[in-house]
Short mmCIF file of C-alpha atoms and ligand atoms in Angstrom, two decimals:
data_model
loop_
_atom_site.label_atom_id
_atom_site.label_comp_id
_atom_site.label_asym_id
_atom_site.label_seq_id
_atom_site.Cartn_x
_atom_site.Cartn_y
_atom_site.Cartn_z
CA MET D 1 -4.47 -75.71 183.78
CA THR D 2 -4.03 -75.40 188.11
CA LEU D 3 -0.60 -77.22 189.50
CA ASP D 4 -3.37 -78.32 192.30
CA ALA D 5 -5.45 -80.57 189.90
CA LEU D 6 -1.88 -82.91 189.34
CA HIS D 7 -1.52 -85.48 191.76
CA PRO D 8 1.23 -84.25 194.18
CA ASN D 9 4.19 -86.86 192.80
CA MET D 10 3.75 -84.71 189.59
CA GLN D 11 3.48 -81.10 190.91
CA ALA D 12 7.08 -80.55 191.09
CA GLN D 13 7.89 -82.42 188.20
CA TYR D 14 5.05 -80.64 186.18
CA GLU D 15 6.97 -77.36 187.01
CA ILE D 16 10.78 -78.61 186.18
CA VAL D 17 8.92 -79.21 182.81
CA LEU D 18 7.74 -75.49 182.76
CA GLU D 19 11.22 -74.03 183.89
CA ARG D 20 13.25 -76.23 181.49
CA ASN D 21 10.92 -75.53 178.35
CA PRO D 22 10.21 -71.73 178.64
CA GLY D 23 7.71 -70.11 176.30
CA GLU D 24 6.10 -73.21 175.09
CA PRO D 25 2.60 -73.23 176.30
CA GLU D 26 1.32 -75.62 173.68
CA PHE D 27 4.37 -78.38 174.75
CA HIS D 28 3.28 -77.58 178.44
CA GLN D 29 -0.63 -78.19 177.49
CA ALA D 30 0.17 -81.51 176.06
CA VAL D 31 2.47 -82.57 178.94
CA TYR D 32 -0.33 -81.36 181.81
CA GLU D 33 -2.68 -83.81 179.81
CA VAL D 34 -0.82 -86.57 180.38
CA MET D 35 -0.13 -85.96 183.75
CA LEU D 36 -3.21 -85.11 184.95
CA SER D 37 -4.27 -88.60 183.69
CA LEU D 38 -1.48 -90.28 185.82
CA THR D 39 -3.32 -89.43 188.91
CA PRO D 40 -5.25 -93.06 189.00
CA ILE D 41 -2.10 -94.92 188.30
CA ALA D 42 0.20 -93.01 190.85
CA GLY D 43 -1.93 -94.67 193.84
CA LYS D 44 -2.00 -98.11 192.13
CA ARG D 45 1.62 -98.23 190.32
CA PRO D 46 3.97 -95.42 191.72
CA GLU D 47 6.69 -96.51 189.82
CA TYR D 48 5.10 -95.66 186.65
CA THR D 49 5.03 -91.91 188.08
CA GLN D 50 8.79 -91.98 188.98
CA TRP D 51 10.81 -88.99 187.77
CA SER D 52 13.21 -91.18 185.92
CA VAL D 53 10.75 -92.22 183.68
CA LEU D 54 8.76 -89.04 183.26
CA LYS D 55 11.74 -86.93 182.87
CA ARG D 56 12.97 -89.12 179.94
CA MET D 57 9.19 -88.89 178.41
CA CYS D 58 9.32 -85.38 178.37
CA GLU D 59 12.54 -84.48 176.92
CA PRO D 60 12.75 -85.40 173.16
CA GLU D 61 15.69 -87.66 172.01
CA ARG D 62 16.22 -85.44 169.19
CA GLN D 63 15.44 -81.87 167.78
CA ILE D 64 16.61 -80.21 164.75
CA ILE D 65 16.21 -76.65 163.51
CA PHE D 66 17.41 -75.28 159.93
CA ARG D 67 17.08 -72.75 157.59
CA VAL D 68 14.91 -73.14 154.77
CA PRO D 69 16.02 -70.83 151.83
CA TRP D 70 13.86 -70.48 148.89
CA VAL D 71 13.11 -68.50 145.90
CA THR D 72 9.70 -66.46 145.02
CA ASP D 73 8.56 -66.62 141.49
CA ASP D 74 9.23 -62.91 141.67
CA GLY D 75 13.04 -63.48 142.64
CA GLU D 76 12.68 -62.76 146.00
CA VAL D 77 14.71 -64.79 148.46
CA ARG D 78 12.87 -66.20 151.18
CA ILE D 79 13.83 -67.45 154.49
CA ASN D 80 11.79 -70.07 156.70
CA ARG D 81 12.19 -71.99 159.98
CA GLY D 82 12.27 -76.07 159.53
CA PHE D 83 11.75 -78.58 162.29
CA ARG D 84 11.88 -81.82 163.14
CA VAL D 85 11.61 -83.16 166.46
CA GLU D 86 12.23 -86.69 167.08
CA PHE D 87 10.69 -87.55 170.17
CA ASN D 88 10.62 -91.34 171.17
CA SER D 89 11.65 -94.16 169.46
CA VAL D 90 11.34 -97.01 171.91
CA LEU D 91 8.59 -98.40 169.77
CA GLY D 92 9.89 -97.76 166.53
CA PRO D 93 10.94 -95.25 164.01
CA TYR D 94 10.41 -91.86 164.83
CA LYS D 95 6.57 -91.46 162.83
CA GLY D 96 4.66 -88.22 162.60
CA GLY D 97 3.78 -85.94 160.26
CA LEU D 98 5.10 -82.16 158.89
CA ARG D 99 2.99 -78.91 159.23
CA PHE D 100 3.26 -76.16 157.19
CA HIS D 101 1.44 -73.16 158.64
CA PRO D 102 2.73 -70.01 159.67
CA SER D 103 1.85 -70.30 163.35
CA VAL D 104 4.58 -73.38 163.74
CA ASN D 105 7.29 -72.85 166.11
CA LEU D 106 9.44 -75.20 168.38
CA SER D 107 6.31 -75.75 171.12
CA ILE D 108 3.60 -76.49 168.50
CA ILE D 109 6.24 -78.93 167.18
CA LYS D 110 7.10 -80.57 170.43
CA PHE D 111 3.36 -80.49 171.84
CA LEU D 112 2.47 -82.63 168.51
CA GLY D 113 5.46 -85.09 168.83
CA PHE D 114 4.82 -85.58 172.31
CA GLU D 115 1.04 -86.35 171.52
CA GLN D 116 2.42 -88.64 168.68
CA VAL D 117 4.14 -90.62 171.05
CA TYR D 118 1.36 -91.97 172.93
CA LYS D 119 -1.12 -91.91 169.72
CA ASN D 120 1.27 -93.84 167.80
CA ALA D 121 1.36 -96.48 171.02
CA LEU D 122 -2.37 -96.27 171.11
CA THR D 123 -2.40 -97.77 167.15
CA GLY D 124 -0.88 -101.22 168.53
CA MET D 125 1.75 -100.68 165.18
CA PRO D 126 5.59 -100.66 165.69
CA ILE D 127 6.02 -96.70 165.35
CA GLY D 128 7.73 -94.30 167.72
CA GLY D 129 6.72 -90.36 167.53
CA GLY D 130 8.04 -87.27 166.14
CA LYS D 131 6.76 -84.37 164.28
CA GLY D 132 8.05 -81.47 161.84
CA GLY D 133 7.34 -78.41 159.98
CA SER D 134 7.90 -75.30 158.88
CA ASP D 135 6.08 -71.91 159.32
CA PHE D 136 5.87 -71.77 155.72
CA ASP D 137 2.51 -70.25 154.55
CA PRO D 138 1.71 -72.26 151.35
CA LYS D 139 -1.80 -70.03 150.72
CA GLY D 140 -1.52 -68.14 147.72
CA ARG D 141 1.91 -69.67 146.56
CA SER D 142 2.23 -71.02 143.26
CA ASP D 143 2.86 -74.67 142.41
CA ALA D 144 6.68 -74.04 141.45
CA GLU D 145 6.95 -71.95 144.59
CA ILE D 146 5.62 -75.07 146.94
CA MET D 147 7.94 -77.24 144.95
CA ARG D 148 11.14 -75.29 145.43
CA PHE D 149 10.09 -74.76 148.89
CA CYS D 150 9.45 -78.72 149.63
CA GLN D 151 12.95 -79.15 147.65
CA SER D 152 14.79 -76.84 149.77
CA PHE D 153 13.40 -78.25 153.09
CA MET D 154 14.22 -81.83 152.31
CA THR D 155 17.54 -80.54 151.18
CA GLU D 156 17.96 -80.78 155.12
CA LEU D 157 15.72 -82.93 156.38
CA TYR D 158 16.90 -86.16 154.06
CA ARG D 159 19.88 -86.59 156.16
CA HIS D 160 17.99 -87.16 159.40
CA ILE D 161 15.24 -89.42 158.08
CA GLY D 162 15.26 -93.13 156.58
CA GLU D 163 12.73 -96.34 156.58
CA TYR D 164 14.26 -97.37 159.69
CA THR D 165 14.97 -94.19 161.28
CA ASP D 166 12.39 -91.44 160.99
CA VAL D 167 9.17 -91.24 158.74
CA PRO D 168 7.46 -88.03 158.06
CA ALA D 169 4.28 -87.99 156.52
CA GLY D 170 1.26 -84.89 155.98
CA ASP D 171 -0.37 -82.65 158.56
CA ILE D 172 -1.99 -79.23 157.85
CA GLY D 173 -0.25 -77.68 154.57
CA VAL D 174 1.32 -80.73 153.58
CA GLY D 175 -0.65 -83.15 151.58
CA GLY D 176 -0.24 -85.38 148.28
CA ARG D 177 1.27 -82.70 146.45
CA GLU D 178 3.97 -81.07 148.77
CA LEU D 179 4.63 -85.25 149.94
CA GLY D 180 5.49 -85.76 146.02
CA TYR D 181 7.97 -82.82 146.00
CA LEU D 182 9.12 -84.15 149.34
CA PHE D 183 9.86 -87.90 148.12
CA GLY D 184 11.24 -86.74 144.83
CA GLN D 185 13.70 -84.82 146.38
CA TYR D 186 14.80 -87.67 148.89
CA LYS D 187 14.78 -90.01 145.94
CA ARG D 188 17.36 -87.52 144.15
CA ILE D 189 19.51 -86.90 146.75
CA ALA D 190 19.72 -90.48 148.23
CA ASN D 191 19.62 -92.07 145.06
CA ARG D 192 17.48 -95.20 146.65
CA TYR D 193 13.85 -95.43 146.05
CA GLU D 194 13.05 -96.03 149.56
CA SER D 195 9.73 -95.96 149.57
CA GLY D 196 8.87 -96.67 153.33
CA VAL D 197 10.81 -93.29 153.97
CA ILE D 198 7.73 -91.26 153.65
CA THR D 199 4.06 -92.02 154.00
CA GLY D 200 0.95 -90.62 152.56
CA LYS D 201 2.34 -91.02 149.17
CA GLY D 202 0.20 -91.27 145.87
CA LEU D 203 -1.29 -94.39 144.91
CA ALA D 204 0.90 -94.57 141.93
CA TRP D 205 3.99 -94.45 143.48
CA GLY D 206 3.93 -96.20 146.66
CA GLY D 207 1.06 -94.88 148.45
CA SER D 208 -1.89 -96.76 150.10
CA GLN D 209 -5.20 -97.09 149.77
CA VAL D 210 -7.24 -95.14 152.38
CA ARG D 211 -4.43 -92.98 153.75
CA THR D 212 -6.13 -90.07 152.28
CA GLU D 213 -9.21 -90.72 154.02
CA ALA D 214 -8.06 -92.14 157.29
CA THR D 215 -7.77 -89.92 159.81
CA GLY D 216 -11.41 -88.30 158.92
CA TYR D 217 -12.80 -91.95 158.29
CA GLY D 218 -11.03 -93.33 161.62
CA THR D 219 -12.67 -90.33 163.54
CA ALA D 220 -15.97 -91.27 162.35
CA PHE D 221 -15.47 -94.91 163.31
CA PHE D 222 -14.65 -94.29 166.93
CA ALA D 223 -17.47 -92.15 167.28
CA GLN D 224 -19.53 -94.93 165.88
CA ARG D 225 -17.93 -97.05 168.45
CA MET D 226 -18.43 -94.96 171.29
CA LEU D 227 -22.29 -94.59 170.43
CA ALA D 228 -22.20 -98.78 170.00
CA GLU D 229 -20.95 -99.05 173.51
CA ARG D 230 -24.01 -97.26 174.59
CA GLY D 231 -26.75 -99.21 172.13
CA GLN D 232 -26.99 -96.36 169.86
CA SER D 233 -25.50 -95.34 166.45
CA LEU D 234 -24.58 -92.17 164.26
CA GLU D 235 -27.74 -93.02 162.36
CA GLY D 236 -30.17 -89.93 162.32
CA LYS D 237 -27.58 -87.99 164.68
CA ARG D 238 -27.05 -84.56 163.96
CA VAL D 239 -23.40 -83.70 163.41
CA VAL D 240 -20.91 -80.62 163.10
CA VAL D 241 -17.39 -80.97 161.80
CA SER D 242 -15.15 -77.90 162.13
CA GLY D 243 -12.59 -77.36 159.76
CA SER D 244 -12.94 -78.52 156.09
CA GLY D 245 -9.40 -79.82 155.27
CA ASN D 246 -8.59 -83.35 154.81
CA VAL D 247 -9.52 -84.38 158.34
CA ALA D 248 -12.57 -82.93 158.31
CA LEU D 249 -13.95 -83.51 154.70
CA TYR D 250 -13.68 -87.42 155.38
CA ALA D 251 -14.86 -86.98 158.92
CA VAL D 252 -18.19 -85.80 157.08
CA GLU D 253 -18.01 -88.61 154.44
CA LYS D 254 -18.19 -91.15 156.68
CA VAL D 255 -20.70 -89.87 159.19
CA HIS D 256 -23.17 -89.50 156.13
CA GLN D 257 -21.98 -93.49 154.96
CA LEU D 258 -22.76 -94.20 158.27
CA GLY D 259 -26.53 -92.32 158.15
CA GLY D 260 -25.59 -89.02 160.04
CA THR D 261 -25.98 -85.47 158.87
CA VAL D 262 -23.35 -82.97 158.83
CA VAL D 263 -24.97 -79.65 158.81
CA ALA D 264 -21.78 -77.65 159.22
CA CYS D 265 -18.01 -77.10 158.75
CA SER D 266 -15.44 -74.46 158.91
CA ASP D 267 -12.63 -72.68 157.15
CA SER D 268 -10.34 -69.43 158.54
CA ASN D 269 -12.70 -67.28 157.43
CA GLY D 270 -16.08 -68.69 159.01
CA PHE D 271 -18.13 -71.48 158.78
CA VAL D 272 -21.31 -72.68 156.46
CA VAL D 273 -24.42 -74.06 157.50
CA ASP D 274 -26.51 -76.29 155.50
CA GLU D 275 -29.64 -77.72 157.19
CA ALA D 276 -30.10 -80.28 154.15
CA GLY D 277 -26.61 -81.97 154.82
CA LEU D 278 -23.29 -81.08 153.50
CA ASP D 279 -22.85 -81.89 149.99
CA ILE D 280 -19.63 -83.62 150.24
CA ALA D 281 -18.91 -84.09 146.51
CA LEU D 282 -19.15 -80.25 145.93
CA LEU D 283 -17.24 -79.77 149.06
CA LYS D 284 -14.21 -81.94 148.03
CA GLU D 285 -14.38 -80.03 144.40
CA ILE D 286 -13.94 -76.67 146.12
CA LYS D 287 -11.41 -77.77 148.76
CA GLU D 288 -9.55 -80.51 146.66
CA VAL D 289 -9.52 -79.96 143.29
CA ARG D 290 -9.83 -75.89 143.41
CA ARG D 291 -8.28 -75.08 146.61
CA GLY D 292 -11.11 -73.09 147.24
CA ARG D 293 -12.76 -71.67 150.33
CA LEU D 294 -16.27 -72.16 152.05
CA SER D 295 -17.59 -69.00 150.69
CA ASP D 296 -17.39 -70.61 146.65
CA TYR D 297 -19.49 -73.62 148.55
CA ALA D 298 -22.04 -71.37 149.99
CA ALA D 299 -22.65 -69.26 146.49
CA GLU D 300 -22.29 -72.33 144.37
CA ARG D 301 -24.89 -74.45 146.75
CA GLY D 302 -27.50 -72.07 147.03
CA GLY D 303 -30.76 -72.80 148.64
CA SER D 304 -30.75 -71.65 152.55
CA VAL D 305 -27.25 -72.38 153.06
CA ARG D 306 -25.81 -69.72 155.45
CA HIS D 307 -22.31 -68.77 155.59
CA ILE D 308 -21.54 -67.17 158.68
CA THR D 309 -18.11 -64.98 159.01
CA ASP D 310 -18.90 -63.43 162.70
CA GLY D 311 -19.50 -66.23 165.39
CA SER D 312 -18.44 -69.74 166.40
CA ILE D 313 -19.31 -73.17 164.59
CA TRP D 314 -19.88 -74.51 168.32
CA GLU D 315 -23.26 -72.41 168.26
CA VAL D 316 -24.42 -74.63 165.62
CA PRO D 317 -27.02 -77.26 167.68
CA CYS D 318 -25.61 -80.79 167.07
CA GLN D 319 -25.87 -84.21 168.91
CA VAL D 320 -22.47 -85.12 167.72
CA ALA D 321 -19.28 -82.67 167.41
CA LEU D 322 -16.04 -83.68 165.98
CA PRO D 323 -13.31 -80.85 166.04
CA CYS D 324 -11.32 -81.40 162.99
CA ALA D 325 -9.45 -78.47 162.45
CA THR D 326 -6.45 -77.54 164.85
CA GLN D 327 -5.26 -77.15 168.49
CA ASN D 328 -7.58 -75.22 171.03
CA GLU D 329 -9.91 -74.09 168.61
CA LEU D 330 -12.92 -75.44 171.46
CA PRO D 331 -12.21 -73.29 174.55
CA GLU D 332 -14.39 -73.23 177.41
CA ALA D 333 -16.99 -71.18 176.29
CA ALA D 334 -17.61 -73.18 172.84
CA ALA D 335 -17.67 -76.47 175.03
CA LEU D 336 -20.77 -74.23 177.19
CA ALA D 337 -22.25 -73.63 173.57
CA LEU D 338 -22.26 -77.04 172.59
CA ILE D 339 -23.75 -78.31 175.96
CA ARG D 340 -26.52 -75.77 175.13
CA GLY D 341 -27.21 -76.79 171.82
CA GLY D 342 -27.60 -80.48 172.89
CA VAL D 343 -24.45 -82.04 172.05
CA GLU D 344 -24.07 -85.74 173.41
CA LEU D 345 -20.89 -86.63 171.76
CA VAL D 346 -17.19 -84.89 171.10
CA ALA D 347 -14.71 -86.90 169.47
CA GLU D 348 -11.33 -84.66 168.56
CA GLY D 349 -10.20 -85.23 164.56
CA ALA D 350 -7.47 -82.80 165.14
CA ASN D 351 -4.63 -82.62 167.71
CA MET D 352 -5.44 -80.90 171.11
CA PRO D 353 -8.68 -79.06 169.80
CA SER D 354 -10.10 -78.93 173.12
CA THR D 355 -8.61 -77.11 175.81
CA PRO D 356 -8.24 -78.46 179.42
CA GLU D 357 -11.09 -76.06 180.61
CA ALA D 358 -13.53 -77.31 178.03
CA ILE D 359 -12.81 -80.99 178.45
CA ASN D 360 -13.52 -80.48 181.72
CA VAL D 361 -16.94 -78.95 181.15
CA PHE D 362 -17.89 -82.02 179.18
CA ASP D 363 -16.76 -84.26 181.85
CA ASP D 364 -18.93 -82.36 184.51
CA ALA D 365 -21.71 -82.07 182.21
CA GLY D 366 -21.40 -86.19 181.15
CA VAL D 367 -20.58 -85.55 177.34
CA LEU D 368 -18.96 -88.74 176.06
CA PHE D 369 -15.59 -87.49 174.80
CA ALA D 370 -12.72 -88.94 172.98
CA PRO D 371 -9.17 -87.22 172.99
CA GLY D 372 -7.32 -86.74 169.56
CA LYS D 373 -4.67 -89.30 170.42
CA ALA D 374 -7.17 -92.24 170.18
CA SER D 375 -10.00 -90.60 168.12
CA ASN D 376 -7.62 -89.42 165.04
CA ALA D 377 -5.16 -92.18 165.19
CA GLY D 378 -6.57 -94.09 162.18
CA GLY D 379 -4.48 -91.42 159.86
CA VAL D 380 -1.45 -92.79 161.19
CA ALA D 381 -2.14 -96.14 161.71
CA THR D 382 -2.68 -96.62 158.53
CA SER D 383 0.42 -94.74 157.46
CA ALA D 384 2.14 -98.02 159.31
CA LEU D 385 -0.14 -100.02 157.18
CA GLU D 386 1.39 -97.87 154.34
CA MET D 387 4.99 -99.22 155.53
CA GLN D 388 3.78 -102.38 156.04
CA GLN D 389 3.24 -102.62 152.50
CA ASN D 390 6.41 -101.11 150.95
CA ALA D 391 8.17 -103.27 153.09
CA SER D 392 6.34 -106.25 151.21
CA ARG D 393 6.29 -104.88 148.01
CA ASP D 394 2.64 -105.16 148.20
CA SER D 395 -0.43 -103.35 147.93
CA TRP D 396 -3.71 -103.91 149.26
CA THR D 397 -7.36 -103.20 148.16
CA PHE D 398 -9.17 -100.20 149.28
CA GLU D 399 -11.98 -102.67 151.12
CA ALA D 400 -9.17 -104.91 152.84
CA THR D 401 -7.49 -101.76 154.05
CA GLU D 402 -10.41 -99.89 155.03
CA ALA D 403 -11.53 -103.24 157.26
CA ARG D 404 -8.23 -103.06 158.69
CA LEU D 405 -8.34 -99.42 159.78
CA GLU D 406 -11.81 -100.10 161.11
CA THR D 407 -10.62 -102.93 163.27
CA ILE D 408 -7.74 -100.66 164.36
CA MET D 409 -10.06 -98.00 165.74
CA ALA D 410 -12.12 -100.82 167.69
CA SER D 411 -9.13 -102.03 169.25
CA ILE D 412 -8.31 -98.43 170.31
CA HIS D 413 -11.68 -98.03 171.53
CA ASP D 414 -11.79 -100.89 173.88
CA ARG D 415 -8.42 -100.74 174.90
CA CYS D 416 -9.39 -96.83 176.42
CA ILE D 417 -12.57 -98.76 177.99
CA GLU D 418 -10.78 -101.48 179.69
CA THR D 419 -7.58 -99.36 180.88
CA ALA D 420 -10.36 -96.60 182.42
CA ALA D 421 -12.38 -99.37 183.98
CA GLU D 422 -8.94 -100.90 185.74
CA PHE D 423 -7.86 -97.71 187.01
CA GLY D 424 -11.35 -96.46 188.56
CA ALA D 425 -12.57 -94.33 185.72
CA PRO D 426 -15.04 -96.11 183.76
CA GLY D 427 -16.17 -94.34 180.54
CA ASN D 428 -13.41 -92.13 180.76
CA TYR D 429 -11.36 -92.15 177.20
CA VAL D 430 -9.00 -89.45 178.01
CA VAL D 431 -7.78 -91.48 180.89
CA GLY D 432 -8.03 -94.73 179.26
CA ALA D 433 -6.29 -93.50 176.18
CA ASN D 434 -3.33 -91.51 178.17
CA LEU D 435 -2.90 -94.55 180.58
CA THR D 436 -2.85 -97.24 177.70
CA ALA D 437 -0.15 -95.65 175.60
CA TYR D 438 1.90 -94.53 178.61
CA ILE D 439 2.10 -97.84 180.06
CA LYS D 440 2.56 -99.53 176.93
CA VAL D 441 5.97 -96.91 176.40
CA ALA D 442 7.39 -96.52 179.91
CA ASP D 443 7.47 -100.38 179.87
CA ALA D 444 9.78 -100.37 176.39
CA MET D 445 11.75 -97.45 177.91
CA VAL D 446 12.35 -99.19 180.89
CA ALA D 447 13.07 -102.57 179.17
CA LEU D 448 15.46 -100.87 177.11
CA GLY D 449 17.93 -99.29 179.59
CA VAL D 450 18.81 -95.51 180.14
CA ILE D 451 19.21 -94.76 176.59
N1 LIG W 501 0.03 -86.01 160.87
C1 LIG W 501 -0.93 -87.14 161.37
C2 LIG W 501 -1.02 -87.32 162.88
O1 LIG W 501 -1.50 -86.11 163.42
C3 LIG W 501 -0.35 -88.28 160.73
C4 LIG W 501 0.87 -88.80 161.03
C5 LIG W 501 1.53 -89.76 159.99
O2 LIG W 501 0.51 -90.52 159.14
O3 LIG W 501 2.56 -89.83 160.20
O4 LIG W 501 -1.52 -88.37 163.61
#
């Protein structure tokens, strides 16, 4: 991340962001990536790179940090830190997930909130951007502990959220179970059955079909569309998907439905290589039902499956790579390994999994690359479809909802391509995504005045 790579208009601005937000490397990185993409616009439409717009973009509208006290099953009092960063509401209520993971801090939540603003703008739905979470580690906690933690978290969060204000959802460590406890506590405190206050709800209590599958399915749809643009498809492609959480599982499922073969996925202990193609039913049973590990998958699947604990999943040769685990999981060395293994396309299912150096490597090698804010936008887009169903007290079929998701991903893809071409960077999805979203948010901010 060198300052020199930025357009001269933005170098001083980026330095101000560094100064104003010390000790927040992930936030700096997310801002840097957007500023880097603004280079083509700085020449053609300099008004967009004026500091009066950019400085408002880089400052969250509101940042909430709170204590989350809870009691373990053994009666011990624990304290975690809760966050909600309400980044930008110019296009709609703040919208974005909650992450429960020990690595969570203000920098992580601010980077995620910043990304969410642009991702949400790309969906074309009326949603602003925000993100929240806690440094709580759900791993190894009982159901009762998870419930008490979620209730305590919501006891503070409830006063900041609402159908028209801020609408949380899931992210790493927050799935159907946690969202149930969070929604339940909100309902109890507010004494309102306000379905549209949270998305990712269960189907029996206001959730939408396809929301569980949406981020992973959307990433696979996006990759398919990138290939279609070049007269190809996922049919017969050898694919590697990192992670084995919600995004990864459904990316694997959709790649298989589209005719590709996913040969590897990972968790925090290592990765499995299954040359026959991952058995998605077994994987879902282990990860979603039993909350188990990939070592269980290797043991139960048998055959030639290898469980590797001392290497990188990016060493596994493939034509398509879908990083679906977490931020900065794919550094420069991994990008070089992927290229040695014959990678042709990388589409991000996680938020900011590739470092700026890795993205450069892909760019130089002519590898097709889609940034998460475009290729993983299917999750939040389907959240907006859930809000639509809640507002009209309706529920749509799986087929109708999935068709909407596929159309949304295709239109994000096509907008990226058009914008990239318009600004002299044909085929560059990073420039296309960042500029499409940035222009939309900036126009709305200028229209609404200095607020
Ligand atoms: N956490 C997801 C994301 O990164 C989904 C957010 C939502 O549905 O609000 O986009």
